[in-house]
């Protein structure tokens, strides 16, 4: 009897202990969930760029365990492709994926965060953002628009473009009709060319019909898909005008700051992951696409003569100086960029450059 009573009590005690454990456990409070919209400047399914935006949205959802879900809209699906910045700035959407040079009309200083002719390459840009003052300055420039920027990865050095006329000297640019936007276009105009702005979907037809003599686009991966090898004779390199074009992820300041700190940090970490992923995609897929252009489509690959590059570089210095003179913030960003490029450029000459000079003998370009 005593023993049975004891067991009964013990059982009750154990049950009570379980109950106590449950009550004492950390309270399970449903964490707030957020649903955001991201608009991009890119056409649906554009390799690497639109893919990267969608990948980032998925990663953030995974890493926050579903607390932040981001619906992604390609260019034109919710707002026009170049309406991305305004939509983020005015809070129509919480975030966007684009490239800073599209906003030169709002603030000339933004151009240094995307591409400067004869400026920093992908590695140098990353060093400026994360090791120098680049990201701090970028945040300062965008703060005026209630926007927070995060580097979105680089295309790497782009290609010089597709030409139906050979460029042997700088004077060959005289009268050349070329589709080349941004600061690169201003340099070509200074060299005597006529810059034609053509929407992406019309470039091929214009090149084929001789409306333009030349066009630049991105690199082998994207150029191959556009089929330019069927409309132009020569494929020039390197892309002096976009030596390491950086993409951006942009956030409405109020939306970003209203998130719990841990989600903000997940976003920042996921953006950096995306930055690395993006360059890796360009580097690996461009290599394969270049091979296909050369071997399958027999594209004639030509390097711009040194004389041409040196001439363009002098003109580019003038263009960059004119942009820097537009407002004090542009001047501040330009000065920091210039100082930084000098330092990392010197190091690059004795590190990457010296190494590439040797290793290229192992992988000679076969054209
Ligand atoms: Ca380009």
Coordinates of C-alpha atoms and ligand atoms in Angstrom, one line a residue:
X1 CA 0.0 0.0 0.0
X2 CA 2.7 2.4 1.1
X3 CA 4.7 1.6 -2.0
X4 CA 1.7 2.1 -4.3
X5 CA 1.0 5.4 -2.7
X6 CA 4.6 6.4 -3.1
X7 CA 4.6 5.6 -6.8
X8 CA 1.4 7.6 -7.2
X9 CA 2.9 10.6 -5.5
X10 CA 6.1 10.2 -7.5
X11 CA 4.1 10.0 -10.7
X12 CA 2.2 13.1 -9.8
X13 CA 5.4 14.8 -8.9
X14 CA 6.9 13.9 -12.3
X15 CA 3.9 15.3 -14.1
X16 CA 4.1 18.4 -12.1
X17 CA 7.8 18.7 -13.0
X18 CA 7.0 18.4 -16.7
X19 CA 4.3 21.1 -16.3
X20 CA 6.8 23.3 -14.5
X21 CA 9.3 22.9 -17.3
X22 CA 6.7 23.8 -19.8
X23 CA 5.7 26.9 -17.9
X24 CA 9.3 27.9 -17.3
X25 CA 10.3 27.5 -21.0
X26 CA 11.0 30.6 -23.0
X27 CA 7.7 32.0 -24.1
X28 CA 7.0 31.2 -27.7
X29 CA 5.8 34.5 -29.1
X30 CA 5.0 34.6 -32.8
X31 CA 7.6 36.8 -34.3
X32 CA 6.4 39.5 -36.6
X33 CA 6.5 38.6 -40.3
X34 CA 7.2 41.1 -43.1
X35 CA 6.3 40.9 -46.8
X36 CA 8.3 43.2 -49.0
X37 CA 8.4 44.1 -52.7
X38 CA 11.6 44.4 -54.7
X39 CA 11.6 46.0 -58.2
X40 CA 14.5 45.7 -60.6
X41 CA 15.8 47.4 -63.7
X42 CA 16.3 44.1 -65.4
X43 CA 14.2 42.2 -68.0
X44 CA 12.5 39.0 -66.7
X45 CA 15.0 36.1 -66.6
X46 CA 18.0 38.2 -67.5
X47 CA 20.9 35.9 -66.5
X48 CA 22.8 36.8 -63.4
X49 CA 21.2 40.2 -62.9
X50 CA 17.5 39.3 -62.5
X51 CA 18.5 35.8 -61.4
X52 CA 20.7 37.4 -58.7
X53 CA 17.8 39.6 -57.4
X54 CA 15.5 36.5 -57.1
X55 CA 18.2 34.5 -55.5
X56 CA 18.8 37.2 -52.9
X57 CA 15.1 37.3 -52.1
X58 CA 15.0 33.6 -51.5
X59 CA 18.2 33.7 -49.4
X60 CA 16.8 36.4 -47.1
X61 CA 13.6 34.4 -46.7
X62 CA 15.6 31.3 -45.8
X63 CA 17.9 33.0 -43.4
X64 CA 15.1 34.8 -41.6
X65 CA 13.2 31.6 -41.4
X66 CA 10.3 33.1 -43.4
X67 CA 10.1 36.3 -41.3
X68 CA 10.9 38.5 -44.3
X69 CA 9.4 37.4 -47.6
X70 CA 10.3 39.5 -50.7
X71 CA 8.2 39.5 -53.9
X72 CA 10.4 40.3 -56.9
X73 CA 9.2 42.2 -59.9
X74 CA 11.3 42.6 -63.1
X75 CA 11.6 45.9 -64.9
X76 CA 8.2 47.1 -66.1
X77 CA 6.2 44.6 -64.1
X78 CA 5.3 47.0 -61.3
X79 CA 7.2 50.2 -62.2
X80 CA 9.3 51.1 -65.3
X81 CA 12.8 49.7 -65.3
X82 CA 14.4 53.1 -64.6
X83 CA 11.7 53.9 -62.0
X84 CA 13.4 51.6 -59.6
X85 CA 15.2 54.3 -57.6
X86 CA 12.1 56.6 -57.3
X87 CA 9.9 53.7 -56.2
X88 CA 12.4 52.8 -53.4
X89 CA 13.0 56.4 -52.5
X90 CA 9.3 57.3 -52.1
X91 CA 8.4 54.0 -50.4
X92 CA 6.2 52.6 -53.1
X93 CA 8.4 49.5 -52.6
X94 CA 10.8 48.6 -49.9
X95 CA 13.8 47.6 -52.1
X96 CA 15.3 47.5 -55.6
X97 CA 18.0 46.0 -57.7
X98 CA 19.7 48.2 -60.2
X99 CA 23.0 50.1 -61.0
X100 CA 23.9 53.5 -59.6
X101 CA 24.9 55.2 -62.9
X102 CA 21.2 55.3 -64.0
X103 CA 20.6 58.0 -61.4
X104 CA 23.2 60.5 -62.7
X105 CA 20.4 62.9 -63.5
X106 CA 19.5 63.0 -59.8
X107 CA 23.0 63.2 -58.4
X108 CA 26.1 63.1 -60.5
X109 CA 28.1 61.6 -57.5
X110 CA 26.3 58.3 -57.9
X111 CA 28.3 57.4 -61.1
X112 CA 31.5 56.5 -59.2
X113 CA 29.6 53.7 -57.4
X114 CA 28.8 51.9 -60.7
X115 CA 31.4 52.5 -63.4
X116 CA 34.1 55.1 -64.3
X117 CA 35.9 54.8 -67.6
X118 CA 39.5 53.7 -66.8
X119 CA 38.4 53.5 -63.1
X120 CA 38.6 50.6 -60.7
X121 CA 38.0 47.0 -61.7
X122 CA 35.7 44.6 -59.8
X123 CA 38.4 43.8 -57.2
X124 CA 39.3 47.5 -56.7
X125 CA 35.6 48.5 -56.4
X126 CA 35.0 45.9 -53.7
X127 CA 38.2 47.1 -51.9
X128 CA 36.9 50.7 -52.1
X129 CA 33.5 49.7 -50.7
X130 CA 34.5 47.4 -47.9
X131 CA 38.1 48.5 -47.2
X132 CA 38.0 52.2 -48.1
X133 CA 35.4 54.9 -47.9
X134 CA 33.3 53.8 -50.9
X135 CA 30.2 52.4 -49.1
X136 CA 30.2 55.2 -46.5
X137 CA 30.3 57.8 -49.3
X138 CA 27.6 55.9 -51.2
X139 CA 25.4 56.0 -48.0
X140 CA 26.0 59.7 -47.7
X141 CA 25.0 60.4 -51.3
X142 CA 21.8 58.3 -51.1
X143 CA 20.8 59.5 -47.6
X144 CA 19.4 62.6 -49.4
X145 CA 16.9 60.4 -51.1
X146 CA 16.0 58.2 -48.0
X147 CA 17.7 55.3 -49.7
X148 CA 20.3 52.9 -48.2
X149 CA 22.6 51.2 -50.7
X150 CA 24.4 47.9 -50.6
X151 CA 26.9 46.8 -53.2
X152 CA 25.3 44.2 -55.4
X153 CA 28.3 42.6 -57.1
X154 CA 30.1 43.3 -60.3
X155 CA 30.0 42.3 -64.0
X156 CA 33.8 42.3 -64.0
X157 CA 35.5 44.1 -67.0
X158 CA 33.0 44.3 -69.8
X159 CA 33.8 43.9 -73.5
X160 CA 34.7 46.9 -75.6
X161 CA 31.8 46.2 -78.0
X162 CA 30.8 45.0 -81.5
X163 CA 32.1 47.1 -84.4
X164 CA 31.5 47.0 -88.2
X165 CA 34.4 49.3 -88.7
X166 CA 38.0 48.8 -87.5
X167 CA 39.4 51.1 -84.8
X168 CA 43.0 51.5 -85.6
X169 CA 43.5 55.1 -84.4
X170 CA 41.6 57.5 -82.2
X171 CA 40.5 59.3 -85.4
X172 CA 38.5 56.3 -86.4
X173 CA 35.9 57.3 -83.9
X174 CA 35.1 60.4 -86.0
X175 CA 31.6 60.0 -87.4
X176 CA 31.2 56.5 -85.8
X177 CA 27.7 56.0 -84.7
X178 CA 27.8 53.9 -81.5
X179 CA 25.3 52.8 -78.9
X180 CA 27.2 53.4 -75.7
X181 CA 25.5 55.0 -72.7
X182 CA 26.9 56.9 -69.7
X183 CA 30.3 58.3 -69.2
X184 CA 31.8 56.0 -71.9
X185 CA 29.4 57.6 -74.3
X186 CA 30.6 61.1 -73.3
X187 CA 34.2 59.9 -74.0
X188 CA 33.2 58.5 -77.5
X189 CA 31.5 61.8 -78.2
X190 CA 34.6 63.7 -77.3
X191 CA 36.6 61.5 -79.7
X192 CA 34.2 62.7 -82.5
X193 CA 31.7 59.8 -82.4
X194 CA 27.9 60.1 -82.5
X195 CA 26.3 58.5 -79.5
X196 CA 23.0 56.8 -80.2
X197 CA 20.8 55.7 -77.3
X198 CA 19.0 52.6 -78.3
X199 CA 16.7 50.4 -76.1
X200 CA 18.1 46.9 -75.6
X201 CA 15.5 45.3 -77.8
X202 CA 16.4 47.4 -80.8
X203 CA 20.2 47.2 -80.8
X204 CA 20.5 44.1 -83.0
X205 CA 18.3 45.5 -85.7
X206 CA 20.0 48.9 -85.7
X207 CA 23.4 47.2 -86.0
X208 CA 22.3 44.9 -88.8
X209 CA 20.7 47.7 -90.8
X210 CA 23.6 50.1 -90.3
X211 CA 21.7 52.6 -88.2
X212 CA 24.6 52.2 -85.8
X213 CA 28.2 51.1 -86.6
X214 CA 28.9 49.8 -83.2
X215 CA 27.5 48.9 -79.8
X216 CA 28.7 47.8 -76.4
X217 CA 26.5 45.6 -74.2
X218 CA 27.9 43.6 -71.3
X219 CA 30.2 40.7 -71.7
X220 CA 30.3 37.4 -73.7
X221 CA 27.5 35.7 -71.8
X222 CA 24.9 38.5 -72.4
X223 CA 26.3 39.5 -75.8
X224 CA 26.1 35.9 -77.1
X225 CA 22.4 35.8 -76.2
X226 CA 21.8 39.0 -78.1
X227 CA 23.3 37.4 -81.2
X228 CA 25.5 40.4 -82.0
X229 CA 28.0 38.1 -83.8
X230 CA 25.4 37.9 -86.7
X231 CA 25.3 41.7 -87.1
X232 CA 28.9 42.8 -86.5
X233 CA 32.3 41.9 -87.8
X234 CA 34.6 42.7 -84.9
X235 CA 34.4 42.1 -81.2
X236 CA 36.7 44.5 -79.4
X237 CA 38.2 44.3 -75.9
X238 CA 38.8 45.5 -73.2
X239 CA 35.7 47.4 -71.9
X240 CA 37.7 50.5 -70.9
X241 CA 34.4 52.3 -70.4
X242 CA 33.0 49.8 -67.8
X243 CA 36.0 48.2 -66.1
X244 CA 34.1 46.7 -63.2
X245 CA 30.5 47.8 -63.3
X246 CA 28.9 47.4 -59.9
X247 CA 25.3 46.6 -59.3
X248 CA 23.3 47.8 -56.3
X249 CA 20.7 46.7 -53.9
X250 CA 18.8 49.7 -52.6
X251 CA 16.4 49.9 -49.6
X252 CA 13.9 52.5 -48.5
X253 CA 15.5 53.9 -45.3
X254 CA 12.3 53.8 -43.3
X255 CA 11.4 50.3 -44.3
X256 CA 15.0 49.0 -43.6
X257 CA 15.1 50.8 -40.2
X258 CA 11.7 49.5 -39.1
X259 CA 13.0 45.9 -39.3
X260 CA 14.4 44.2 -36.1
X261 CA 18.2 44.5 -35.9
X262 CA 18.8 40.8 -36.6
X263 CA 16.9 41.0 -39.9
X264 CA 18.8 44.1 -40.9
X265 CA 22.1 42.2 -40.3
X266 CA 20.8 39.2 -42.3
X267 CA 20.0 41.5 -45.2
X268 CA 23.5 43.0 -45.1
X269 CA 25.1 39.6 -44.9
X270 CA 23.0 38.2 -47.7
X271 CA 23.8 41.2 -49.9
X272 CA 27.5 40.5 -49.4
X273 CA 26.9 36.9 -50.3
X274 CA 25.1 38.0 -53.4
X275 CA 28.0 40.3 -54.3
X276 CA 30.4 37.3 -54.3
X277 CA 27.9 35.1 -56.2
X278 CA 27.4 37.7 -58.9
X279 CA 31.0 38.2 -59.8
X280 CA 31.6 34.4 -59.7
X281 CA 28.7 33.9 -62.2
X282 CA 30.1 36.5 -64.6
X283 CA 33.6 35.2 -64.4
X284 CA 32.7 31.5 -64.9
X285 CA 29.9 32.0 -67.5
X286 CA 31.7 34.7 -69.5
X287 CA 34.7 32.3 -70.0
X288 CA 32.5 29.6 -71.4
X289 CA 30.5 32.0 -73.6
X290 CA 33.7 33.6 -75.0
X291 CA 34.9 30.1 -75.9
X292 CA 31.6 29.5 -77.8
X293 CA 31.8 32.8 -79.6
X294 CA 35.3 32.0 -80.8
X295 CA 35.0 28.4 -81.7
X296 CA 31.4 28.0 -82.8
X297 CA 30.6 31.5 -84.2
X298 CA 34.1 32.3 -85.4
X299 CA 34.0 35.8 -83.9
X300 CA 37.0 38.0 -84.7
X301 CA 38.3 39.2 -81.4
X302 CA 40.5 42.3 -81.5
X303 CA 42.2 44.2 -78.7
X304 CA 42.0 48.0 -79.0
X305 CA 45.4 49.3 -80.0
X306 CA 47.4 50.9 -77.1
X307 CA 47.4 54.2 -79.0
X308 CA 43.6 54.2 -79.0
X309 CA 43.3 53.3 -75.3
X310 CA 45.8 56.0 -74.3
X311 CA 43.9 58.6 -76.3
X312 CA 40.5 57.5 -74.8
X313 CA 42.1 57.6 -71.3
X314 CA 43.0 61.2 -71.7
X315 CA 39.5 62.1 -72.9
X316 CA 38.0 60.0 -70.0
X317 CA 40.0 62.1 -67.5
X318 CA 38.4 65.2 -69.0
X319 CA 34.9 63.7 -68.8
X320 CA 35.4 62.5 -65.2
X321 CA 36.7 66.0 -64.2
X322 CA 33.6 67.6 -65.8
X323 CA 31.3 65.3 -63.8
X324 CA 33.2 65.9 -60.6
X325 CA 32.8 69.7 -61.1
X326 CA 29.0 69.4 -61.2
X327 CA 28.5 69.5 -57.4
X328 CA 30.5 69.4 -54.1
X329 CA 29.4 65.8 -53.3
X330 CA 30.5 64.6 -56.7
X331 CA 33.8 66.3 -56.1
X332 CA 34.2 64.7 -52.7
X333 CA 33.5 61.2 -54.1
X334 CA 35.7 61.7 -57.1
X335 CA 38.7 62.8 -55.0
X336 CA 38.4 59.8 -52.7
X337 CA 38.0 57.4 -55.7
X338 CA 41.0 58.8 -57.4
X339 CA 43.2 58.6 -54.3
X340 CA 42.1 55.0 -53.7
X341 CA 42.6 53.9 -57.3
X342 CA 46.2 55.2 -57.1
X343 CA 47.0 53.1 -54.0
X344 CA 45.3 49.8 -55.1
X345 CA 46.5 50.3 -58.7
X346 CA 50.1 50.3 -57.7
X347 CA 49.6 47.2 -55.6
X348 CA 47.7 45.6 -58.6
X349 CA 50.6 46.2 -60.9
X350 CA 53.0 44.2 -58.7
X351 CA 50.4 41.5 -57.8
X352 CA 47.5 40.7 -60.3
X353 CA 49.1 42.3 -63.3
X354 CA 52.5 40.7 -62.9
X355 CA 50.9 37.3 -62.2
X356 CA 48.6 37.6 -65.3
X357 CA 51.5 38.4 -67.5
X358 CA 53.1 35.1 -66.6
X359 CA 50.0 32.9 -66.4
X360 CA 48.7 34.0 -69.8
X361 CA 51.5 32.0 -71.5
X362 CA 49.7 29.0 -70.1
X363 CA 46.4 30.0 -71.5
X364 CA 47.1 31.8 -74.8
X365 CA 44.1 33.3 -76.5
X366 CA 43.3 31.3 -79.6
X367 CA 41.5 33.3 -82.2
Ligands
LIG1 CA1 27.8 48.0 -70.8

